[in-house]
Amino acid sequence: MVIFVATREGFKELESVILTGEHAVWIGADVLSDKELESVRDAGVYVTNFLYVVDLNNKDVVDAALEDIALHHPDERVWLEWLP
């Protein structure tokens, strides 16, 4: 399973799950500071951070991000932060 986080609030909601290190995590730019990212990685979490902000209201951006994740994690379920 891959966790895809686009906002700081989304990260905070799933932080306890993320810090288990059981799941790959992809994070949008500016969700965490460089120091925070380093701390999460030091905790043993496999984190990939996008170099761009993932605007959840922009379908093209979300689709492109999901395509990138799928390239690295084929056939894995992706849990996407989403507010209807």
Coordinates of C-alpha atoms in Angstrom, one line a residue:
M1 CA 0.0 0.0 0.0
V2 CA 1.2 3.5 -0.8
I3 CA 0.0 6.6 1.1
F4 CA -0.3 9.8 -1.0
V5 CA -0.4 12.9 1.1
A6 CA -1.0 16.4 -0.4
T7 CA -1.4 18.6 2.7
R8 CA 0.1 19.0 6.1
E9 CA -3.3 18.3 7.7
G10 CA -3.5 15.0 5.8
F11 CA 0.0 14.1 7.0
K12 CA -1.0 14.8 10.6
E13 CA -4.2 12.7 10.4
L14 CA -2.2 9.7 9.2
E15 CA 1.1 10.4 11.0
S16 CA 0.8 7.4 13.4
V17 CA 0.2 5.1 10.4
I18 CA 3.0 6.7 8.4
L19 CA 5.5 6.4 11.2
T20 CA 5.0 2.6 11.4
G21 CA 7.2 2.5 8.3
E22 CA 5.0 -0.3 6.9
H23 CA 3.9 1.8 3.9
A24 CA 5.6 3.8 1.2
V25 CA 4.6 7.5 1.4
W26 CA 4.5 10.1 -1.3
I27 CA 4.2 13.7 -0.1
G28 CA 3.5 16.9 -2.0
A29 CA 6.0 19.7 -1.9
D30 CA 5.7 22.1 1.0
V31 CA 3.8 19.6 3.2
L32 CA 6.8 19.1 5.5
S33 CA 9.9 21.1 5.9
D34 CA 13.3 19.6 4.9
K35 CA 14.1 19.0 8.6
E36 CA 10.7 17.2 9.1
L37 CA 11.2 15.0 6.0
E38 CA 14.6 14.1 7.3
S39 CA 13.1 13.1 10.7
V40 CA 10.5 10.9 9.0
R41 CA 13.1 9.2 6.9
D42 CA 15.4 8.7 10.0
A43 CA 12.4 6.9 11.6
G44 CA 12.7 4.3 8.8
V45 CA 9.9 5.5 6.6
Y46 CA 10.3 5.3 2.8
V47 CA 9.2 8.8 1.7
T48 CA 9.3 10.3 -1.7
N49 CA 8.5 14.0 -2.0
F50 CA 7.2 15.6 -5.1
L51 CA 9.0 18.7 -6.2
Y52 CA 5.7 20.4 -6.9
V53 CA 2.6 21.2 -4.8
V54 CA -0.1 18.7 -5.5
D55 CA -3.3 20.7 -5.8
L56 CA -6.1 18.2 -5.0
N57 CA -8.6 20.4 -6.9
N58 CA -6.6 20.0 -10.1
K59 CA -7.4 16.7 -11.7
D60 CA -4.5 16.8 -14.2
V61 CA -2.0 17.4 -11.4
V62 CA -3.5 14.6 -9.3
D63 CA -3.6 12.2 -12.3
A64 CA 0.1 13.0 -13.1
A65 CA 1.1 12.4 -9.5
L66 CA -0.7 9.1 -9.5
E67 CA 1.0 8.1 -12.7
D68 CA 4.4 8.8 -11.1
I69 CA 3.5 6.7 -8.1
A70 CA 2.2 3.8 -10.3
L71 CA 5.6 3.8 -12.2
H72 CA 7.4 3.1 -8.9
H73 CA 4.8 1.0 -7.2
P74 CA 3.0 -1.0 -9.9
D75 CA 0.0 -3.1 -8.8
E76 CA 0.0 -1.5 -5.4
R77 CA -3.1 0.2 -3.9
V78 CA -2.7 4.0 -3.4
W79 CA -4.5 5.7 -0.6
L80 CA -5.1 9.3 -1.6
E81 CA -6.0 12.1 0.7
W82 CA -9.3 13.5 -0.6
L83 CA -11.9 15.9 0.7
P84 CA -15.2 15.7 -1.2

